[in-house]
Amino acid sequence: MNSKYLYLIIDLAAISLPFLFSFHPKANFSKKWKYLWPAILLPATFFLIWDEWFTTMGVWGFNPEYLTGIYVFSLPIEEILFFVCIPYACVFTYEAVGYFSKRDYLQSYTNTITFVLLFFFSITALYGINKWYTFSTFLLCTLFLLFLHFRIKPNYLGRFYLAFLFILIPFFIVNGILTGTGIEDQIVWYNDAENLGLRMGTIPVEDTFYGLLLILMNVSIFEWLQERNQAY
């Protein structure tokens, strides 16, 4: 497939079913939109600034063959929509997993998982200190998880870890296509001098943790806004 609408189609496909099921009467996700949209837009602002910076630096870039040609600064409109469509679908998945699984199955393992991740993130950041994508992703993962664990002390991390396992399934499909799986060329290309050069299929390993950071920020703000509302 070689289509100027492919990236846009991926964005819209990712959000379509979660959006439609948001109005299901048994679990009306649309009632939580007042918490969801700030939880999407605040991290999106941060990630888009990061994205613009790395695009201008040549850390990554976009193949015009798969784009509509509408840009905001250096970023195609499809990339901007990515930070709305994907978080919407992922927070919906997080809520759906919580709805169908009332029990926090990872509650007793949450601290262990967190410390293992912190060790992995910090070591990888140090190892990739001369690689922009590697260093920035794993450093920010380390700092944000440290902030959550020691400052916020949330009760939802176990549920997030479980939900993220489900999120990884569509993640690998979407990111696989974006990085060239099943199509003639890449939609998003990466400068391997700025990452570890390790790929899961066509996906740079950093992408998984870049995604984890994004969705963890979304979920954290989403949960915080709900808790704040309940407190009042």
PDB file of C-alpha atoms in Angstrom, residues 11-215:
ATOM      1  CA  ASP A  11      -4.888   7.442  13.501  1.00  0.00           C
ATOM      2  CA  LEU A  12      -8.606   7.256  12.797  1.00  0.00           C
ATOM      3  CA  ALA A  13      -8.691   3.457  12.916  1.00  0.00           C
ATOM      4  CA  ALA A  14      -6.971   3.480  16.315  1.00  0.00           C
ATOM      5  CA  ILE A  15      -9.585   5.749  17.880  1.00  0.00           C
ATOM      6  CA  SER A  16     -12.688   4.537  16.023  1.00  0.00           C
ATOM      7  CA  LEU A  17     -13.763   1.539  18.120  1.00  0.00           C
ATOM      8  CA  PRO A  18     -12.802   3.057  21.498  1.00  0.00           C
ATOM      9  CA  PHE A  19     -14.749   6.198  20.554  1.00  0.00           C
ATOM     10  CA  LEU A  20     -17.844   4.234  19.512  1.00  0.00           C
ATOM     11  CA  PHE A  21     -17.759   2.067  22.650  1.00  0.00           C
ATOM     12  CA  SER A  22     -17.335   5.164  24.819  1.00  0.00           C
ATOM     13  CA  PHE A  23     -21.126   5.482  24.810  1.00  0.00           C
ATOM     14  CA  HIS A  24     -21.860   1.916  25.919  1.00  0.00           C
ATOM     15  CA  PRO A  25     -24.537   2.168  28.629  1.00  0.00           C
ATOM     16  CA  LYS A  26     -22.853  -0.291  31.022  1.00  0.00           C
ATOM     17  CA  ALA A  27     -19.561   1.592  31.126  1.00  0.00           C
ATOM     18  CA  ASN A  28     -20.147   5.052  29.716  1.00  0.00           C
ATOM     19  CA  PHE A  29     -16.592   6.270  29.159  1.00  0.00           C
ATOM     20  CA  SER A  30     -17.880   9.507  27.647  1.00  0.00           C
ATOM     21  CA  LYS A  31     -18.956  10.622  31.130  1.00  0.00           C
ATOM     22  CA  LYS A  32     -15.263  10.841  32.015  1.00  0.00           C
ATOM     23  CA  TRP A  33     -14.305  13.056  29.077  1.00  0.00           C
ATOM     24  CA  LYS A  34     -13.914  16.079  31.361  1.00  0.00           C
ATOM     25  CA  TYR A  35     -11.003  14.225  32.994  1.00  0.00           C
ATOM     26  CA  LEU A  36      -9.789  12.565  29.810  1.00  0.00           C
ATOM     27  CA  TRP A  37      -9.237  15.553  27.519  1.00  0.00           C
ATOM     28  CA  PRO A  38      -6.883  17.441  29.858  1.00  0.00           C
ATOM     29  CA  ALA A  39      -5.117  14.116  30.473  1.00  0.00           C
ATOM     30  CA  ILE A  40      -4.575  13.800  26.717  1.00  0.00           C
ATOM     31  CA  LEU A  41      -3.798  17.410  25.822  1.00  0.00           C
ATOM     32  CA  LEU A  42      -1.281  18.240  28.564  1.00  0.00           C
ATOM     33  CA  PRO A  43       1.106  15.348  27.769  1.00  0.00           C
ATOM     34  CA  ALA A  44       0.460  15.913  24.039  1.00  0.00           C
ATOM     35  CA  THR A  45       1.799  19.453  24.369  1.00  0.00           C
ATOM     36  CA  PHE A  46       4.981  18.199  26.016  1.00  0.00           C
ATOM     37  CA  PHE A  47       5.457  15.356  23.525  1.00  0.00           C
ATOM     38  CA  LEU A  48       4.823  17.578  20.508  1.00  0.00           C
ATOM     39  CA  ILE A  49       7.500  20.035  21.650  1.00  0.00           C
ATOM     40  CA  TRP A  50       9.858  17.074  22.083  1.00  0.00           C
ATOM     41  CA  ASP A  51       8.748  15.705  18.705  1.00  0.00           C
ATOM     42  CA  GLU A  52       9.330  19.027  16.927  1.00  0.00           C
ATOM     43  CA  TRP A  53      12.790  19.350  18.472  1.00  0.00           C
ATOM     44  CA  PHE A  54      13.876  15.848  17.462  1.00  0.00           C
ATOM     45  CA  THR A  55      12.400  16.228  13.975  1.00  0.00           C
ATOM     46  CA  THR A  56      14.425  19.388  13.341  1.00  0.00           C
ATOM     47  CA  MET A  57      17.523  17.618  14.730  1.00  0.00           C
ATOM     48  CA  GLY A  58      17.049  14.652  12.405  1.00  0.00           C
ATOM     49  CA  VAL A  59      16.559  12.114  15.197  1.00  0.00           C
ATOM     50  CA  TRP A  60      13.490  10.959  13.280  1.00  0.00           C
ATOM     51  CA  GLY A  61      11.391  12.132  10.379  1.00  0.00           C
ATOM     52  CA  PHE A  62       8.369  11.422   8.192  1.00  0.00           C
ATOM     53  CA  ASN A  63       7.925  10.003   4.709  1.00  0.00           C
ATOM     54  CA  PRO A  64       5.826  12.422   2.604  1.00  0.00           C
ATOM     55  CA  GLU A  65       4.591   9.510   0.476  1.00  0.00           C
ATOM     56  CA  TYR A  66       2.222   8.557   3.321  1.00  0.00           C
ATOM     57  CA  LEU A  67       1.174  12.057   4.425  1.00  0.00           C
ATOM     58  CA  THR A  68      -1.580  14.448   3.355  1.00  0.00           C
ATOM     59  CA  GLY A  69       0.949  17.281   3.189  1.00  0.00           C
ATOM     60  CA  ILE A  70      -0.526  19.429   5.978  1.00  0.00           C
ATOM     61  CA  TYR A  71       2.150  20.505   8.466  1.00  0.00           C
ATOM     62  CA  VAL A  72       2.349  22.499  11.685  1.00  0.00           C
ATOM     63  CA  PHE A  73       5.953  23.661  11.851  1.00  0.00           C
ATOM     64  CA  SER A  74       7.960  20.486  11.081  1.00  0.00           C
ATOM     65  CA  LEU A  75       5.241  18.041  12.110  1.00  0.00           C
ATOM     66  CA  PRO A  76       2.635  16.528   9.788  1.00  0.00           C
ATOM     67  CA  ILE A  77      -0.946  16.852  10.993  1.00  0.00           C
ATOM     68  CA  GLU A  78      -1.093  13.061  11.268  1.00  0.00           C
ATOM     69  CA  GLU A  79       1.678  13.106  13.868  1.00  0.00           C
ATOM     70  CA  ILE A  80      -0.201  15.701  15.906  1.00  0.00           C
ATOM     71  CA  LEU A  81      -3.367  13.597  15.736  1.00  0.00           C
ATOM     72  CA  PHE A  82      -1.333  10.586  16.875  1.00  0.00           C
ATOM     73  CA  PHE A  83      -0.973  12.177  20.320  1.00  0.00           C
ATOM     74  CA  VAL A  84      -4.748  12.462  20.595  1.00  0.00           C
ATOM     75  CA  CYS A  85      -5.974   9.262  18.941  1.00  0.00           C
ATOM     76  CA  ILE A  86      -3.517   6.824  20.509  1.00  0.00           C
ATOM     77  CA  PRO A  87      -3.840   8.134  24.097  1.00  0.00           C
ATOM     78  CA  TYR A  88      -7.645   8.105  23.766  1.00  0.00           C
ATOM     79  CA  ALA A  89      -7.572   4.461  22.709  1.00  0.00           C
ATOM     80  CA  CYS A  90      -5.056   3.531  25.409  1.00  0.00           C
ATOM     81  CA  VAL A  91      -6.836   5.242  28.316  1.00  0.00           C
ATOM     82  CA  PHE A  92     -10.052   3.620  27.098  1.00  0.00           C
ATOM     83  CA  THR A  93      -8.266   0.255  27.197  1.00  0.00           C
ATOM     84  CA  TYR A  94      -6.971   1.003  30.705  1.00  0.00           C
ATOM     85  CA  GLU A  95     -10.525   1.757  31.841  1.00  0.00           C
ATOM     86  CA  ALA A  96     -11.915  -1.323  30.067  1.00  0.00           C
ATOM     87  CA  VAL A  97      -9.381  -3.616  31.746  1.00  0.00           C
ATOM     88  CA  GLY A  98     -10.346  -2.085  35.100  1.00  0.00           C
ATOM     89  CA  TYR A  99     -14.047  -2.521  34.337  1.00  0.00           C
ATOM     90  CA  PHE A 100     -13.772  -6.191  33.425  1.00  0.00           C
ATOM     91  CA  SER A 101     -11.169  -7.000  36.080  1.00  0.00           C
ATOM     92  CA  LYS A 102     -12.209  -5.417  39.365  1.00  0.00           C
ATOM     93  CA  ARG A 103      -9.292  -6.995  41.191  1.00  0.00           C
ATOM     94  CA  ASP A 104      -5.806  -5.485  41.035  1.00  0.00           C
ATOM     95  CA  TYR A 105      -3.926  -8.675  40.181  1.00  0.00           C
ATOM     96  CA  LEU A 106      -0.503  -7.022  40.328  1.00  0.00           C
ATOM     97  CA  GLN A 107      -1.040  -5.082  43.560  1.00  0.00           C
ATOM     98  CA  SER A 108       1.353  -7.208  45.621  1.00  0.00           C
ATOM     99  CA  TYR A 109       3.973  -7.038  42.847  1.00  0.00           C
ATOM    100  CA  THR A 110       3.697  -3.332  42.036  1.00  0.00           C
ATOM    101  CA  ASN A 111       6.722  -2.176  44.038  1.00  0.00           C
ATOM    102  CA  THR A 112       8.887  -4.961  42.633  1.00  0.00           C
ATOM    103  CA  ILE A 113       7.859  -4.174  39.053  1.00  0.00           C
ATOM    104  CA  THR A 114       8.448  -0.467  39.658  1.00  0.00           C
ATOM    105  CA  PHE A 115      11.952  -0.948  41.055  1.00  0.00           C
ATOM    106  CA  VAL A 116      12.897  -3.366  38.266  1.00  0.00           C
ATOM    107  CA  LEU A 117      11.709  -0.797  35.717  1.00  0.00           C
ATOM    108  CA  LEU A 118      13.563   2.022  37.485  1.00  0.00           C
ATOM    109  CA  PHE A 119      16.774  -0.013  37.455  1.00  0.00           C
ATOM    110  CA  PHE A 120      16.328  -0.878  33.775  1.00  0.00           C
ATOM    111  CA  PHE A 121      15.436   2.684  32.787  1.00  0.00           C
ATOM    112  CA  SER A 122      18.345   4.283  34.638  1.00  0.00           C
ATOM    113  CA  ILE A 123      20.943   1.784  33.400  1.00  0.00           C
ATOM    114  CA  THR A 124      19.716   2.105  29.808  1.00  0.00           C
ATOM    115  CA  ALA A 125      19.751   5.917  30.031  1.00  0.00           C
ATOM    116  CA  LEU A 126      23.368   5.826  31.190  1.00  0.00           C
ATOM    117  CA  TYR A 127      24.315   3.291  28.520  1.00  0.00           C
ATOM    118  CA  GLY A 128      22.715   5.425  25.808  1.00  0.00           C
ATOM    119  CA  ILE A 129      23.892   8.781  27.127  1.00  0.00           C
ATOM    120  CA  ASN A 130      25.339   9.723  23.716  1.00  0.00           C
ATOM    121  CA  LYS A 131      22.165   8.764  21.831  1.00  0.00           C
ATOM    122  CA  TRP A 132      19.430  11.389  21.928  1.00  0.00           C
ATOM    123  CA  TYR A 133      16.388   9.116  21.586  1.00  0.00           C
ATOM    124  CA  THR A 134      17.671   6.482  23.993  1.00  0.00           C
ATOM    125  CA  PHE A 135      18.914   8.868  26.657  1.00  0.00           C
ATOM    126  CA  SER A 136      15.933  11.225  26.677  1.00  0.00           C
ATOM    127  CA  THR A 137      13.330   8.440  26.672  1.00  0.00           C
ATOM    128  CA  PHE A 138      14.840   6.377  29.452  1.00  0.00           C
ATOM    129  CA  LEU A 139      15.833   9.394  31.548  1.00  0.00           C
ATOM    130  CA  LEU A 140      12.295  10.777  31.407  1.00  0.00           C
ATOM    131  CA  CYS A 141      10.846   7.340  32.185  1.00  0.00           C
ATOM    132  CA  THR A 142      13.131   7.151  35.227  1.00  0.00           C
ATOM    133  CA  LEU A 143      12.274  10.634  36.481  1.00  0.00           C
ATOM    134  CA  PHE A 144       8.529  10.320  35.984  1.00  0.00           C
ATOM    135  CA  LEU A 145       8.300   6.900  37.624  1.00  0.00           C
ATOM    136  CA  LEU A 146      10.426   8.130  40.549  1.00  0.00           C
ATOM    137  CA  PHE A 147       8.072  11.091  40.916  1.00  0.00           C
ATOM    138  CA  LEU A 148       5.011   8.852  40.885  1.00  0.00           C
ATOM    139  CA  HIS A 149       6.367   6.244  43.264  1.00  0.00           C
ATOM    140  CA  PHE A 150       7.904   8.490  45.906  1.00  0.00           C
ATOM    141  CA  ARG A 151       5.830  11.676  45.622  1.00  0.00           C
ATOM    142  CA  ILE A 152       2.366  10.743  44.364  1.00  0.00           C
ATOM    143  CA  LYS A 153       2.296   7.142  45.669  1.00  0.00           C
ATOM    144  CA  PRO A 154      -0.600   6.129  43.407  1.00  0.00           C
ATOM    145  CA  ASN A 155      -2.769   3.072  43.954  1.00  0.00           C
ATOM    146  CA  TYR A 156      -3.295   2.469  40.234  1.00  0.00           C
ATOM    147  CA  LEU A 157       0.205   1.452  39.080  1.00  0.00           C
ATOM    148  CA  GLY A 158      -0.559  -2.263  39.293  1.00  0.00           C
ATOM    149  CA  ARG A 159      -3.671  -1.790  37.175  1.00  0.00           C
ATOM    150  CA  PHE A 160      -1.677   0.319  34.729  1.00  0.00           C
ATOM    151  CA  TYR A 161       1.032  -2.338  34.363  1.00  0.00           C
ATOM    152  CA  LEU A 162      -1.614  -4.973  33.631  1.00  0.00           C
ATOM    153  CA  ALA A 163      -3.458  -2.753  31.155  1.00  0.00           C
ATOM    154  CA  PHE A 164      -0.211  -1.878  29.392  1.00  0.00           C
ATOM    155  CA  LEU A 165       0.275  -5.554  28.545  1.00  0.00           C
ATOM    156  CA  PHE A 166      -3.020  -5.406  26.636  1.00  0.00           C
ATOM    157  CA  ILE A 167      -2.109  -2.040  25.115  1.00  0.00           C
ATOM    158  CA  LEU A 168       1.088  -3.543  23.698  1.00  0.00           C
ATOM    159  CA  ILE A 169      -0.933  -5.700  21.282  1.00  0.00           C
ATOM    160  CA  PRO A 170      -2.365  -2.817  19.192  1.00  0.00           C
ATOM    161  CA  PHE A 171       0.824  -0.847  19.878  1.00  0.00           C
ATOM    162  CA  PHE A 172       2.921  -3.367  17.964  1.00  0.00           C
ATOM    163  CA  ILE A 173       0.412  -3.370  15.105  1.00  0.00           C
ATOM    164  CA  VAL A 174       0.263   0.441  14.802  1.00  0.00           C
ATOM    165  CA  ASN A 175       3.960   1.084  15.347  1.00  0.00           C
ATOM    166  CA  GLY A 176       4.852  -1.830  13.134  1.00  0.00           C
ATOM    167  CA  ILE A 177       3.008  -0.251  10.206  1.00  0.00           C
ATOM    168  CA  LEU A 178       4.435   3.195  10.990  1.00  0.00           C
ATOM    169  CA  THR A 179       7.967   1.802  10.875  1.00  0.00           C
ATOM    170  CA  GLY A 180       7.456  -0.170   7.667  1.00  0.00           C
ATOM    171  CA  THR A 181       5.896  -3.538   8.475  1.00  0.00           C
ATOM    172  CA  GLY A 182       3.684  -4.690   5.617  1.00  0.00           C
ATOM    173  CA  ILE A 183       4.170  -1.573   3.475  1.00  0.00           C
ATOM    174  CA  GLU A 184       6.703  -0.536   0.845  1.00  0.00           C
ATOM    175  CA  ASP A 185       8.545   2.011   2.981  1.00  0.00           C
ATOM    176  CA  GLN A 186       8.530   3.564   6.451  1.00  0.00           C
ATOM    177  CA  ILE A 187       6.015   6.222   7.441  1.00  0.00           C
ATOM    178  CA  VAL A 188       8.255   7.282  10.323  1.00  0.00           C
ATOM    179  CA  TRP A 189      12.014   6.834   9.923  1.00  0.00           C
ATOM    180  CA  TYR A 190      14.640   6.850  12.673  1.00  0.00           C
ATOM    181  CA  ASN A 191      18.278   7.881  12.696  1.00  0.00           C
ATOM    182  CA  ASP A 192      19.885   4.792  14.238  1.00  0.00           C
ATOM    183  CA  ALA A 193      22.870   6.863  15.373  1.00  0.00           C
ATOM    184  CA  GLU A 194      20.516   8.308  18.013  1.00  0.00           C
ATOM    185  CA  ASN A 195      19.063   5.028  19.293  1.00  0.00           C
ATOM    186  CA  LEU A 196      20.355   1.627  20.362  1.00  0.00           C
ATOM    187  CA  GLY A 197      19.819   0.121  16.919  1.00  0.00           C
ATOM    188  CA  LEU A 198      17.749  -2.676  18.475  1.00  0.00           C
ATOM    189  CA  ARG A 199      14.435  -3.362  16.778  1.00  0.00           C
ATOM    190  CA  MET A 200      11.454  -5.550  17.533  1.00  0.00           C
ATOM    191  CA  GLY A 201      10.624  -6.352  13.948  1.00  0.00           C
ATOM    192  CA  THR A 202      10.777  -2.859  12.461  1.00  0.00           C
ATOM    193  CA  ILE A 203      10.101  -1.014  15.754  1.00  0.00           C
ATOM    194  CA  PRO A 204      12.992   0.614  17.660  1.00  0.00           C
ATOM    195  CA  VAL A 205      13.038  -0.729  21.214  1.00  0.00           C
ATOM    196  CA  GLU A 206      12.857   2.843  22.535  1.00  0.00           C
ATOM    197  CA  ASP A 207       9.372   3.219  21.040  1.00  0.00           C
ATOM    198  CA  THR A 208       7.875   0.828  23.595  1.00  0.00           C
ATOM    199  CA  PHE A 209       9.069   2.927  26.518  1.00  0.00           C
ATOM    200  CA  TYR A 210       8.338   6.226  24.776  1.00  0.00           C
ATOM    201  CA  GLY A 211       4.792   4.890  24.516  1.00  0.00           C
ATOM    202  CA  LEU A 212       4.793   3.736  28.126  1.00  0.00           C
ATOM    203  CA  LEU A 213       5.836   7.208  29.286  1.00  0.00           C
ATOM    204  CA  LEU A 214       3.118   8.875  27.199  1.00  0.00           C
ATOM    205  CA  ILE A 215       0.318   6.595  28.386  1.00  0.00           C
TER     206      ILE A 215
END
